[in-house]
Coordinates of C-alpha atoms in Angstrom, one line a residue:
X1160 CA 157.6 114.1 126.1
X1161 CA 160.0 111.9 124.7
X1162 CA 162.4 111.8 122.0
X1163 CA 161.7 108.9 119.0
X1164 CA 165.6 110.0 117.8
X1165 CA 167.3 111.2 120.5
X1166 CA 170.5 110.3 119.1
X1167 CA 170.2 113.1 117.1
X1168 CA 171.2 115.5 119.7
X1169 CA 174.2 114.1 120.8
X1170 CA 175.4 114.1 117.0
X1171 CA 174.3 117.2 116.9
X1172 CA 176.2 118.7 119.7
X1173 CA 179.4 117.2 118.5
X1174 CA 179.1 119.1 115.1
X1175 CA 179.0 122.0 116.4
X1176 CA 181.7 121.0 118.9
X1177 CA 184.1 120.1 116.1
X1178 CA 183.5 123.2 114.3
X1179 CA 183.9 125.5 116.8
X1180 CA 187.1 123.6 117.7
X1181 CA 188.0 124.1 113.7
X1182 CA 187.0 128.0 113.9
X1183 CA 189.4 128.4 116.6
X1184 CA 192.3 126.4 114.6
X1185 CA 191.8 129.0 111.9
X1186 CA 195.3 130.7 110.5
X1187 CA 194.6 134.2 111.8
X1188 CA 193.9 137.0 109.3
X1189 CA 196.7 139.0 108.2
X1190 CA 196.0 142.8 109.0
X1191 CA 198.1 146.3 108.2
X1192 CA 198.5 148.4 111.1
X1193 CA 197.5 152.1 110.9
X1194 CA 199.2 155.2 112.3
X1195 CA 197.8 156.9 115.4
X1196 CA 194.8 154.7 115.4
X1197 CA 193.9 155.0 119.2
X1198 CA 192.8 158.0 118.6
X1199 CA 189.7 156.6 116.5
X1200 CA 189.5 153.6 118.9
X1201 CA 189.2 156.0 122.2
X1202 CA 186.8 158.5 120.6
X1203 CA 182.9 157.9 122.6
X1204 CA 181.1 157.1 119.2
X1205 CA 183.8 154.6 118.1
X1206 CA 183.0 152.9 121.8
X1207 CA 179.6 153.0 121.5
X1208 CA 179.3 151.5 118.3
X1209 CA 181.8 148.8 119.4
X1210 CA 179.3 147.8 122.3
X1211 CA 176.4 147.7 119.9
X1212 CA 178.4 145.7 117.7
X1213 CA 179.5 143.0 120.4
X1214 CA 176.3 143.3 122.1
X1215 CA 174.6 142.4 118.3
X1216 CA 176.8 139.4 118.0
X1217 CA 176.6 138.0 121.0
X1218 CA 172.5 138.1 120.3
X1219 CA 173.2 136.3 117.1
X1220 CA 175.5 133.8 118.3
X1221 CA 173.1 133.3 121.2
X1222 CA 170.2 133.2 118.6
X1223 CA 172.1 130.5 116.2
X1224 CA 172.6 128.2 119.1
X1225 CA 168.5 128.5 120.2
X1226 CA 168.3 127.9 116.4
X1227 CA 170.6 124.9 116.2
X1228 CA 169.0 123.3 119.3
X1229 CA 165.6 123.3 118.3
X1230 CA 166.1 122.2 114.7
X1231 CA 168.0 119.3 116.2
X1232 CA 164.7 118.6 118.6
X1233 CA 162.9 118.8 116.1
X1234 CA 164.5 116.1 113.9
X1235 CA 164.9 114.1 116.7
X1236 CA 160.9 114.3 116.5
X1237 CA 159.2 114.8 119.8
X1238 CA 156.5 112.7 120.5
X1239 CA 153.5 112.8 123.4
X1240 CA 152.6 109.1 124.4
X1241 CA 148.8 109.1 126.4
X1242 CA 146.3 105.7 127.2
X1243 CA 143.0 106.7 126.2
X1244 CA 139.5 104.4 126.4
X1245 CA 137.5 105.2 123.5
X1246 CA 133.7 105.4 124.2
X1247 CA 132.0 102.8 122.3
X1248 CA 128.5 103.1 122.0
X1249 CA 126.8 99.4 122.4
X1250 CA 124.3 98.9 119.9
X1251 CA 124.3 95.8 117.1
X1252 CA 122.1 95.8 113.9
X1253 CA 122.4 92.7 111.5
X1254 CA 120.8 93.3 108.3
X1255 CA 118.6 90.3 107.0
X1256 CA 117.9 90.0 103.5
X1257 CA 116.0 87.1 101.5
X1258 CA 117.1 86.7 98.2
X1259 CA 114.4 84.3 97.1
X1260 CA 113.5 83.8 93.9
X1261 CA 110.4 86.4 94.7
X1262 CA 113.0 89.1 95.7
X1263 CA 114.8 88.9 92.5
X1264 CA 113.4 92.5 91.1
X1265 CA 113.9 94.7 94.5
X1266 CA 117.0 93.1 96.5
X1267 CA 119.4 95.4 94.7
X1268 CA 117.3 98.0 95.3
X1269 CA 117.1 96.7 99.5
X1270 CA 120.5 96.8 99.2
X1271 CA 120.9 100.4 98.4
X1272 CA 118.4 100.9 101.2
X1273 CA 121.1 99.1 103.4
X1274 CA 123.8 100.8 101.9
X1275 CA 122.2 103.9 103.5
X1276 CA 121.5 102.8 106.6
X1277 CA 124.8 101.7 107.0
X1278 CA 126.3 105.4 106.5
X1279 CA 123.4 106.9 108.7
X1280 CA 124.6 104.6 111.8
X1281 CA 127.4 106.2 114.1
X1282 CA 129.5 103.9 116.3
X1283 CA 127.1 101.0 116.0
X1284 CA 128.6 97.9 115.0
X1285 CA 126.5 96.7 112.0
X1286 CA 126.4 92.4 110.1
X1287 CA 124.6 90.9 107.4
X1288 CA 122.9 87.4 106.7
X1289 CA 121.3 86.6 103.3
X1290 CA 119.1 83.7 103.0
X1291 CA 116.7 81.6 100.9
X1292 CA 116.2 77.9 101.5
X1293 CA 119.4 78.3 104.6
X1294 CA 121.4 81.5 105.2
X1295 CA 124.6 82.7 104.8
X1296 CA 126.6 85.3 107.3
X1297 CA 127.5 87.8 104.4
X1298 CA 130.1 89.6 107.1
X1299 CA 129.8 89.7 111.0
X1300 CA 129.3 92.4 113.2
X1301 CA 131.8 94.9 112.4
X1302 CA 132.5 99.1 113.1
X1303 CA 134.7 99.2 110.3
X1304 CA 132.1 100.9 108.0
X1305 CA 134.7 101.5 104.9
X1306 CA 134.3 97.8 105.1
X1307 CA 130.6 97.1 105.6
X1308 CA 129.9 99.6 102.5
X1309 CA 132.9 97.7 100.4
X1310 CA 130.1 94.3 100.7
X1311 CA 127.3 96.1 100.8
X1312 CA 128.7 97.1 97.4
X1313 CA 129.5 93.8 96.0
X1314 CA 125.7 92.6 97.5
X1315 CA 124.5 95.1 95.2
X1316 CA 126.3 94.4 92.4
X1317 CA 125.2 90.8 92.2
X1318 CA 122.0 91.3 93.3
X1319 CA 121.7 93.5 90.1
X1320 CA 123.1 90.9 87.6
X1321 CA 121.7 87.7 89.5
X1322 CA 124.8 85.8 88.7
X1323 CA 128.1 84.5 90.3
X1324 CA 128.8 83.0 93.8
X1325 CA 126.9 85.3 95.9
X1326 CA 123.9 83.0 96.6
X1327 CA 126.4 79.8 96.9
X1328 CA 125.4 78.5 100.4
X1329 CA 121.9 79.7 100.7
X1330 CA 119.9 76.8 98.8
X1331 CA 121.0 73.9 101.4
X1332 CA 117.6 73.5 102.8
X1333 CA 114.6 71.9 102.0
X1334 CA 112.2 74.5 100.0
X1335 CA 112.9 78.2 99.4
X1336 CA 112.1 81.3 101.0
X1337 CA 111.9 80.1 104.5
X1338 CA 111.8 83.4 106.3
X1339 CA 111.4 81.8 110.2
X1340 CA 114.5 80.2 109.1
X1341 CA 116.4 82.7 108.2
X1342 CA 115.0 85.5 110.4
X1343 CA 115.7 83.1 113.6
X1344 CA 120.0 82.9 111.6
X1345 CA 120.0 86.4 112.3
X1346 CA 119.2 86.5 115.3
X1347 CA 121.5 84.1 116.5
X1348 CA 124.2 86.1 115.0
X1349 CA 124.1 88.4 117.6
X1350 CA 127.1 87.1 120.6
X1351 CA 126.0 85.4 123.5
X1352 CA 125.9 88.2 125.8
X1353 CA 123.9 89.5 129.4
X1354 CA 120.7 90.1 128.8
X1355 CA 120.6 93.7 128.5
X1356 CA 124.3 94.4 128.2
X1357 CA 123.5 95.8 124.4
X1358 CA 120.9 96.5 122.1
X1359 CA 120.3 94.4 119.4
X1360 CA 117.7 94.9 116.3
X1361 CA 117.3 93.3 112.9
X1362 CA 116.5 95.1 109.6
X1363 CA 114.7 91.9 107.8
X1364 CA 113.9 92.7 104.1
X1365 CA 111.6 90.1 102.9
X1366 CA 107.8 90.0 100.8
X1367 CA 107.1 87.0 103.9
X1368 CA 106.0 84.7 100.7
X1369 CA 107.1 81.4 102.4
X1370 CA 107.6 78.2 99.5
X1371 CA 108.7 75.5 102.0
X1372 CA 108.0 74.4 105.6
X1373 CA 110.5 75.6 107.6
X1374 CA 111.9 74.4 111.2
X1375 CA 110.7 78.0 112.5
X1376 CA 107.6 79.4 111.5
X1377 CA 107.4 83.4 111.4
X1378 CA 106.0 83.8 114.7
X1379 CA 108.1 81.4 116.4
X1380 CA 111.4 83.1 115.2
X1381 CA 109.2 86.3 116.5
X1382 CA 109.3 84.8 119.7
X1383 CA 112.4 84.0 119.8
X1384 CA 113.5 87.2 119.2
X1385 CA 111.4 88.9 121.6
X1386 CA 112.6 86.4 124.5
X1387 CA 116.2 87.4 123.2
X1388 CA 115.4 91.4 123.4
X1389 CA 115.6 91.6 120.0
X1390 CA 113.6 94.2 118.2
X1391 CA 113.0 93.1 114.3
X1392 CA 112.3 96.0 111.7
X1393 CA 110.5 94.6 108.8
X1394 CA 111.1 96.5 105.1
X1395 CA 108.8 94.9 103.0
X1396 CA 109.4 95.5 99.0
X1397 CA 105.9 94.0 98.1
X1398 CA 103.1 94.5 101.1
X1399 CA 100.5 93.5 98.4
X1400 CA 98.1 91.9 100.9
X1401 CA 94.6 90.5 99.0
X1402 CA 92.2 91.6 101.8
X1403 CA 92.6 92.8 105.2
X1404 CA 92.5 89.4 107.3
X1405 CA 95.5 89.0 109.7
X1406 CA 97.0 85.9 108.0
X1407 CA 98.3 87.5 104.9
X1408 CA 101.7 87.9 104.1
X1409 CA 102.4 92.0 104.8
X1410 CA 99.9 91.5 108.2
X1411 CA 101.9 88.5 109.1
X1412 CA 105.0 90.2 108.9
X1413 CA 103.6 93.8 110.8
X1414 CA 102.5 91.7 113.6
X1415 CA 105.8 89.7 114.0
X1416 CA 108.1 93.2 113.8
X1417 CA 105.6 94.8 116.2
X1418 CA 105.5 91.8 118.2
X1419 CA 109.6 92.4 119.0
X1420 CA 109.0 96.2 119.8
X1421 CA 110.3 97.0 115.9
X1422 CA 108.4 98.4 113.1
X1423 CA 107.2 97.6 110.0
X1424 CA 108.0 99.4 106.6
X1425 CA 107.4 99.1 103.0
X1426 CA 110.5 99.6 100.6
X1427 CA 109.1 103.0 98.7
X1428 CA 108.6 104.3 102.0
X1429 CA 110.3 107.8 101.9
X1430 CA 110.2 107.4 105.7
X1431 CA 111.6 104.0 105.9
X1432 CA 115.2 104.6 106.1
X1433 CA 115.2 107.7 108.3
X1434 CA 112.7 106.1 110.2
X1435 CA 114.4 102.5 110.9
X1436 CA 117.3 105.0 111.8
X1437 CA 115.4 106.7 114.6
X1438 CA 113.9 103.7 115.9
X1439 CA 117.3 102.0 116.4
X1440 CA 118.7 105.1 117.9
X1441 CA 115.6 104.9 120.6
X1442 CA 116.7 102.0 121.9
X1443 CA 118.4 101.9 125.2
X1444 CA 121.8 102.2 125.1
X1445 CA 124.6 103.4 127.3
X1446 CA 128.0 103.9 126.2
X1447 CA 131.1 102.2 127.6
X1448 CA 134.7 102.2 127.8
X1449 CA 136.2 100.6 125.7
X1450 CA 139.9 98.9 126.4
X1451 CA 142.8 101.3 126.8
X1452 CA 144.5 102.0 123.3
X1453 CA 148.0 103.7 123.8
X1454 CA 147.9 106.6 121.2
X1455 CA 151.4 108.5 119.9
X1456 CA 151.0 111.8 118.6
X1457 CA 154.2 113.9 116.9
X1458 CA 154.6 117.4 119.1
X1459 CA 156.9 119.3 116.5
X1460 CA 155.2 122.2 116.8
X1461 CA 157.0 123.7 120.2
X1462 CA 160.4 123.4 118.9
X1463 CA 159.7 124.9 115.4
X1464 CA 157.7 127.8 116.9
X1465 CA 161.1 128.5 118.4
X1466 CA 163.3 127.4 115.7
X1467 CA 161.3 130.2 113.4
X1468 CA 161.7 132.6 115.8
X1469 CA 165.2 132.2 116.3
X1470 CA 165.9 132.2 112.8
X1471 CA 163.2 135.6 112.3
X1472 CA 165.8 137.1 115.0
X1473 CA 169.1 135.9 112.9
X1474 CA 167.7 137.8 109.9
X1475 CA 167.0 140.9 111.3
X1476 CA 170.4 140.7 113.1
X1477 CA 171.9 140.1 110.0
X1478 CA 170.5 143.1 108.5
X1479 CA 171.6 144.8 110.9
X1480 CA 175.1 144.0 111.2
X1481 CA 175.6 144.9 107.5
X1482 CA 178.2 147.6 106.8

Protein backbone atom coordinates (compact mmCIF):
# COMPACT_ATOMS: atom_id res chain seq x y z
CA UNK A 1 0.00 0.00 0.00
CA UNK A 2 1.29 3.28 -0.37
CA UNK A 3 0.43 6.65 0.56
CA UNK A 4 -0.39 9.39 -2.72
CA UNK A 5 -0.23 12.28 0.44
CA UNK A 6 1.72 11.06 2.93
CA UNK A 7 2.63 14.41 4.01
CA UNK A 8 -0.46 14.52 5.46
CA UNK A 9 0.51 12.56 8.44
CA UNK A 10 3.25 14.26 9.56
CA UNK A 11 1.08 17.57 9.51
CA UNK A 12 -1.19 15.83 11.14
CA UNK A 13 0.79 14.53 13.99
CA UNK A 14 2.07 17.99 14.68
CA UNK A 15 -1.49 19.40 15.19
CA UNK A 16 -2.17 17.38 17.59
CA UNK A 17 1.31 17.81 19.07
CA UNK A 18 0.83 21.56 19.38
CA UNK A 19 -2.54 21.23 20.93
CA UNK A 20 -1.82 18.95 23.43
CA UNK A 21 1.20 21.07 24.19
CA UNK A 22 -1.56 24.21 24.37
CA UNK A 23 -4.00 21.99 26.70
CA UNK A 24 -1.23 21.54 29.00
CA UNK A 25 -0.38 25.50 28.99
CA UNK A 26 -3.95 25.99 30.05
CA UNK A 27 -4.44 28.57 33.27
CA UNK A 28 -5.79 25.96 35.65
CA UNK A 29 -9.30 26.19 36.79
CA UNK A 30 -10.12 28.02 39.79
CA UNK A 31 -11.94 25.59 42.39
CA UNK A 32 -13.61 26.20 46.11
CA UNK A 33 -12.51 23.71 48.60
CA UNK A 34 -15.13 21.87 50.63
CA UNK A 35 -15.21 20.86 54.22
CA UNK A 36 -14.53 17.23 55.25
CA UNK A 37 -14.58 16.11 51.69
CA UNK A 38 -12.45 12.91 52.09
CA UNK A 39 -15.03 11.41 53.56
CA UNK A 40 -17.01 11.42 50.10
CA UNK A 41 -13.72 10.78 48.18
CA UNK A 42 -12.86 7.55 50.49
CA UNK A 43 -16.44 6.10 50.49
CA UNK A 44 -16.30 2.52 47.97
CA UNK A 45 -19.10 3.89 45.50
CA UNK A 46 -17.33 7.26 45.16
CA UNK A 47 -14.06 4.93 44.09
CA UNK A 48 -15.74 2.87 42.00
CA UNK A 49 -17.34 5.43 40.04
CA UNK A 50 -13.94 7.27 39.86
CA UNK A 51 -12.37 4.13 38.10
CA UNK A 52 -15.25 3.86 35.67
CA UNK A 53 -14.92 7.39 35.00
CA UNK A 54 -11.02 7.25 34.27
CA UNK A 55 -11.30 3.99 32.77
CA UNK A 56 -14.22 5.72 30.30
CA UNK A 57 -11.76 8.47 29.43
CA UNK A 58 -8.94 6.85 28.80
CA UNK A 59 -11.24 4.70 26.15
CA UNK A 60 -12.23 7.94 24.57
CA UNK A 61 -8.99 9.57 24.47
CA UNK A 62 -7.68 6.23 23.16
CA UNK A 63 -10.74 6.09 20.71
CA UNK A 64 -10.08 10.02 19.40
CA UNK A 65 -6.49 9.19 18.61
CA UNK A 66 -7.63 5.68 16.45
CA UNK A 67 -10.10 8.36 15.10
CA UNK A 68 -7.57 11.10 14.33
CA UNK A 69 -5.15 8.50 12.75
CA UNK A 70 -7.29 7.01 10.34
CA UNK A 71 -9.00 10.14 9.14
CA UNK A 72 -5.56 11.42 8.48
CA UNK A 73 -4.79 7.96 6.41
CA UNK A 74 -7.48 8.43 4.81
CA UNK A 75 -6.87 11.98 3.45
CA UNK A 76 -3.59 11.01 2.79
CA UNK A 77 -5.60 8.53 0.32
CA UNK A 78 -4.18 5.06 0.24
CA UNK A 79 -3.64 3.67 -2.88
CA UNK A 80 -2.90 -0.29 -4.06
CA UNK A 81 -0.49 -0.20 -7.27
CA UNK A 82 -0.73 -3.94 -9.27
CA UNK A 83 0.70 -4.80 -13.21
CA UNK A 84 -1.94 -6.71 -14.81
CA UNK A 85 -2.00 -8.20 -18.65
CA UNK A 86 -5.35 -7.81 -19.95
CA UNK A 87 -6.57 -10.83 -22.15
CA UNK A 88 -7.26 -9.65 -25.52
CA UNK A 89 -9.07 -11.82 -27.63
CA UNK A 90 -7.43 -11.87 -31.35
CA UNK A 91 -9.97 -11.53 -33.81
CA UNK A 92 -10.28 -8.52 -36.66
CA UNK A 93 -13.46 -7.79 -38.72
CA UNK A 94 -13.25 -4.83 -41.31
CA UNK A 95 -16.59 -3.90 -42.59
CA UNK A 96 -16.73 -3.34 -46.41
CA UNK A 97 -19.40 -1.29 -47.80
CA UNK A 98 -19.99 -0.17 -51.58
CA UNK A 99 -21.61 2.90 -51.88
CA UNK A 100 -22.23 2.81 -55.60
CA UNK A 101 -24.61 4.58 -57.21
CA UNK A 102 -26.80 1.09 -57.06
CA UNK A 103 -26.46 1.08 -53.28
CA UNK A 104 -27.93 4.48 -52.87
CA UNK A 105 -31.43 3.23 -51.38
CA UNK A 106 -30.05 0.45 -48.74
CA UNK A 107 -26.47 1.65 -47.58
CA UNK A 108 -28.03 3.57 -44.68
CA UNK A 109 -29.86 0.89 -43.96
CA UNK A 110 -26.36 -1.60 -44.18
CA UNK A 111 -25.15 0.73 -42.01
CA UNK A 112 -27.53 0.20 -39.23
CA UNK A 113 -26.89 -3.48 -39.86
CA UNK A 114 -23.17 -2.55 -39.05
CA UNK A 115 -24.04 -0.42 -36.35
CA UNK A 116 -25.39 -3.67 -34.82
CA UNK A 117 -22.80 -5.83 -35.46
CA UNK A 118 -20.51 -3.57 -34.05
CA UNK A 119 -22.33 -3.66 -30.44
CA UNK A 120 -22.85 -7.53 -30.72
CA UNK A 121 -18.87 -7.97 -31.05
CA UNK A 122 -16.91 -8.31 -27.55
CA UNK A 123 -13.13 -7.64 -27.51
CA UNK A 124 -12.79 -7.90 -31.29
CA UNK A 125 -11.07 -5.15 -32.82
CA UNK A 126 -13.40 -4.03 -35.68
CA UNK A 127 -12.40 -1.24 -39.27
CA UNK A 128 -14.27 -0.05 -42.08
CA UNK A 129 -13.51 0.69 -45.91
CA UNK A 130 -16.11 2.28 -48.23
CA UNK A 131 -15.66 2.06 -51.82
CA UNK A 132 -17.05 2.71 -55.35
CA UNK A 133 -14.72 3.36 -58.30
CA UNK A 134 -11.42 3.25 -55.28
CA UNK A 135 -11.91 2.88 -51.53
CA UNK A 136 -11.49 4.82 -48.72
CA UNK A 137 -10.32 3.40 -45.03
CA UNK A 138 -13.46 5.05 -43.16
CA UNK A 139 -11.42 4.22 -39.61
CA UNK A 140 -8.85 1.33 -38.91
CA UNK A 141 -9.03 -1.40 -36.76
CA UNK A 142 -9.87 -0.22 -33.53
CA UNK A 143 -11.49 -1.79 -29.80
CA UNK A 144 -12.59 1.50 -28.96
CA UNK A 145 -16.29 0.79 -29.73
CA UNK A 146 -17.72 4.25 -28.24
CA UNK A 147 -15.66 5.20 -31.27
CA UNK A 148 -16.46 2.78 -34.06
CA UNK A 149 -20.38 3.48 -33.27
CA UNK A 150 -19.54 7.52 -33.20
CA UNK A 151 -18.56 6.79 -37.45
CA UNK A 152 -20.71 4.29 -37.83
CA UNK A 153 -23.15 7.10 -36.91
CA UNK A 154 -21.96 9.72 -39.13
CA UNK A 155 -21.81 6.78 -42.21
CA UNK A 156 -25.34 6.62 -41.59
CA UNK A 157 -26.19 9.96 -41.42
CA UNK A 158 -24.76 10.69 -44.82
CA UNK A 159 -25.66 7.71 -46.30
CA UNK A 160 -29.20 8.85 -45.56
CA UNK A 161 -28.99 12.36 -47.06
CA UNK A 162 -26.39 11.39 -49.95
CA UNK A 163 -24.58 14.57 -49.59
CA UNK A 164 -21.37 16.13 -48.10
CA UNK A 165 -17.71 14.73 -47.99
CA UNK A 166 -18.34 11.28 -47.13
CA UNK A 167 -17.82 9.73 -50.58
CA UNK A 168 -14.73 12.31 -51.36
CA UNK A 169 -11.96 9.84 -52.20
CA UNK A 170 -13.91 6.93 -53.52
CA UNK A 171 -14.49 8.01 -57.34
CA UNK A 172 -10.47 8.03 -58.21
CA UNK A 173 -10.71 5.04 -60.42
CA UNK A 174 -11.67 4.17 -63.67
CA UNK A 175 -15.57 3.08 -63.75
CA UNK A 176 -17.78 2.53 -60.61
CA UNK A 177 -18.77 -0.16 -58.51
CA UNK A 178 -15.64 -2.22 -58.79
CA UNK A 179 -16.27 -4.72 -56.07
CA UNK A 180 -12.81 -6.98 -56.75
CA UNK A 181 -11.29 -3.69 -56.12
CA UNK A 182 -12.56 -2.75 -53.24
CA UNK A 183 -13.19 -6.18 -51.63
CA UNK A 184 -9.25 -6.93 -52.31
CA UNK A 185 -8.74 -2.82 -50.09
CA UNK A 186 -10.16 -4.59 -47.32
CA UNK A 187 -8.48 -7.16 -47.21
CA UNK A 188 -5.29 -5.63 -47.26
CA UNK A 189 -6.36 -3.57 -44.36
CA UNK A 190 -5.78 -6.21 -42.20
CA UNK A 191 -1.67 -5.83 -40.64
CA UNK A 192 0.82 -7.89 -42.00
CA UNK A 193 0.90 -10.57 -39.47
CA UNK A 194 1.84 -14.77 -39.09
CA UNK A 195 -0.21 -16.59 -40.81
CA UNK A 196 -2.53 -17.84 -38.26
CA UNK A 197 -1.55 -15.50 -35.47
CA UNK A 198 -5.38 -13.88 -35.71
CA UNK A 199 -8.57 -14.30 -37.31
CA UNK A 200 -9.56 -12.09 -39.83
CA UNK A 201 -13.11 -11.88 -41.73
CA UNK A 202 -14.76 -9.24 -43.86
CA UNK A 203 -18.54 -8.21 -43.73
CA UNK A 204 -18.74 -6.98 -47.60
CA UNK A 205 -22.14 -5.34 -48.30
CA UNK A 206 -22.50 -5.04 -51.97
CA UNK A 207 -25.53 -6.00 -54.89
CA UNK A 208 -21.99 -7.39 -56.90
CA UNK A 209 -23.40 -5.09 -59.93
CA UNK A 210 -19.87 -4.33 -61.32
CA UNK A 211 -20.00 -0.91 -64.00
CA UNK A 212 -16.18 -0.82 -64.77
CA UNK A 213 -13.29 -3.36 -65.31
CA UNK A 214 -11.54 -3.50 -62.37
CA UNK A 215 -7.69 -4.61 -61.70
CA UNK A 216 -9.27 -7.55 -59.49
CA UNK A 217 -12.14 -9.38 -60.62
CA UNK A 218 -14.53 -10.94 -57.88
CA UNK A 219 -12.99 -14.19 -57.77
CA UNK A 220 -9.51 -13.09 -57.88
CA UNK A 221 -9.95 -10.80 -54.72
CA UNK A 222 -11.70 -14.28 -53.50
CA UNK A 223 -8.57 -15.84 -53.85
CA UNK A 224 -6.80 -13.64 -52.49
CA UNK A 225 -8.50 -13.71 -49.60
CA UNK A 226 -8.64 -17.31 -49.07
CA UNK A 227 -4.66 -17.49 -49.61
CA UNK A 228 -4.66 -14.71 -46.91
CA UNK A 229 -7.04 -16.86 -44.40
CA UNK A 230 -9.53 -14.52 -44.79
CA UNK A 231 -13.10 -15.48 -44.46
CA UNK A 232 -15.54 -12.87 -46.53
CA UNK A 233 -19.29 -12.61 -45.29
CA UNK A 234 -21.34 -11.27 -48.06
CA UNK A 235 -24.76 -9.12 -47.01
CA UNK A 236 -26.41 -8.63 -50.13
CA UNK A 237 -29.29 -5.80 -50.10
CA UNK A 238 -30.54 -6.79 -53.67
CA UNK A 239 -29.82 -10.84 -54.45
CA UNK A 240 -32.36 -10.32 -57.38
CA UNK A 241 -30.73 -12.94 -59.58
CA UNK A 242 -32.76 -13.38 -63.29
CA UNK A 243 -32.36 -17.24 -63.38
CA UNK A 244 -30.45 -19.69 -61.60
CA UNK A 245 -27.13 -19.92 -63.73
CA UNK A 246 -23.92 -19.45 -61.65
CA UNK A 247 -22.75 -16.21 -63.29
CA UNK A 248 -25.29 -13.94 -61.91
CA UNK A 249 -24.67 -11.35 -59.65
CA UNK A 250 -26.17 -12.87 -55.97
CA UNK A 251 -24.49 -16.58 -57.24
CA UNK A 252 -21.33 -14.85 -58.04
CA UNK A 253 -21.07 -13.31 -54.83
CA UNK A 254 -22.40 -16.83 -52.67
CA UNK A 255 -19.71 -18.61 -54.35
CA UNK A 256 -16.85 -16.07 -53.65
CA UNK A 257 -18.02 -15.76 -49.65
CA UNK A 258 -18.27 -19.51 -49.55
CA UNK A 259 -15.23 -19.87 -51.43
CA UNK A 260 -13.24 -17.97 -48.26
CA UNK A 261 -15.03 -20.36 -45.63
CA UNK A 262 -17.67 -17.15 -44.98
CA UNK A 263 -21.32 -17.01 -45.72
CA UNK A 264 -23.59 -15.33 -47.69
CA UNK A 265 -26.62 -13.21 -46.56
CA UNK A 266 -29.24 -11.10 -47.92
CA UNK A 267 -29.99 -7.65 -46.07
CA UNK A 268 -33.81 -8.49 -44.82
CA UNK A 269 -32.39 -11.56 -43.53
CA UNK A 270 -33.70 -11.68 -39.82
CA UNK A 271 -30.84 -14.13 -39.43
CA UNK A 272 -28.19 -12.19 -40.97
CA UNK A 273 -26.84 -10.15 -38.22
CA UNK A 274 -27.02 -12.76 -35.50
CA UNK A 275 -25.82 -15.09 -37.83
CA UNK A 276 -22.60 -13.17 -39.25
CA UNK A 277 -22.16 -12.77 -35.44
CA UNK A 278 -21.91 -16.61 -34.82
CA UNK A 279 -19.91 -17.32 -37.75
CA UNK A 280 -17.20 -14.81 -36.73
CA UNK A 281 -17.22 -16.04 -33.22
CA UNK A 282 -16.53 -19.79 -34.81
CA UNK A 283 -13.52 -18.89 -35.94
CA UNK A 284 -10.45 -19.98 -34.30
CA UNK A 285 -9.19 -17.88 -31.84
CA UNK A 286 -7.17 -18.03 -28.79
CA UNK A 287 -6.76 -15.24 -26.45
CA UNK A 288 -3.50 -13.63 -25.44
CA UNK A 289 -1.81 -11.42 -23.09
CA UNK A 290 -1.75 -8.41 -23.75
CA UNK A 291 1.25 -5.90 -22.50
CA UNK A 292 1.42 -5.21 -18.76
CA UNK A 293 -0.80 -2.03 -17.88
CA UNK A 294 0.18 -0.71 -14.30
CA UNK A 295 -3.40 -0.11 -12.75
CA UNK A 296 -3.89 2.31 -9.34
CA UNK A 297 -6.76 1.70 -7.44
CA UNK A 298 -7.84 4.11 -4.18
CA UNK A 299 -8.12 1.65 -0.86
CA UNK A 300 -10.05 4.12 1.44
CA UNK A 301 -12.16 1.78 2.55
CA UNK A 302 -9.86 0.05 5.54
CA UNK A 303 -9.11 3.28 7.21
CA UNK A 304 -12.73 4.60 7.17
CA UNK A 305 -14.19 1.26 8.35
CA UNK A 306 -12.04 2.10 11.34
CA UNK A 307 -12.42 5.74 11.44
CA UNK A 308 -16.48 4.97 11.73
CA UNK A 309 -15.98 2.79 14.22
CA UNK A 310 -13.89 4.86 16.29
CA UNK A 311 -16.05 7.67 16.06
CA UNK A 312 -19.46 5.01 16.78
CA UNK A 313 -17.28 4.27 20.08
CA UNK A 314 -16.79 8.26 20.83
CA UNK A 315 -20.46 8.72 20.76
CA UNK A 316 -21.59 6.11 22.90
CA UNK A 317 -18.72 7.23 25.24
CA UNK A 318 -19.98 10.53 25.19
CA UNK A 319 -23.33 9.51 26.24
CA UNK A 320 -22.07 7.93 28.59
CA UNK A 321 -19.90 10.31 30.36
CA UNK A 322 -22.89 12.74 30.60
CA UNK A 323 -23.80 13.91 34.08
Amino acid sequence: MELSYWWILPMAAAAVTVTAWLYRRRRPQKTKPIAHGGRLTELPEYQRALRRHRTRLALAVVLGAVFLAATATAAARPIQRATEQPEVRNRDIVLCLDVSGSMTSTDAAIAAVFEDLAKEFDGERIGMVIFDSSSVQLFPLTDDYQFAAEQLTQAKEALDSGTGSFFDGTWNGEGSSLIGDGLASCIQSFPDTAAGARSRSVVLATDNFLSGEPIFTLDEAAALAAGKNVKVYALNPGDMDYGEQPGQPGAQLRAAAERTGGSYFTLDSPTAVPGIVQKVQETEATSYLAAPQAVVADTPAWPLGIALLAGSGMLLLGWRLEP
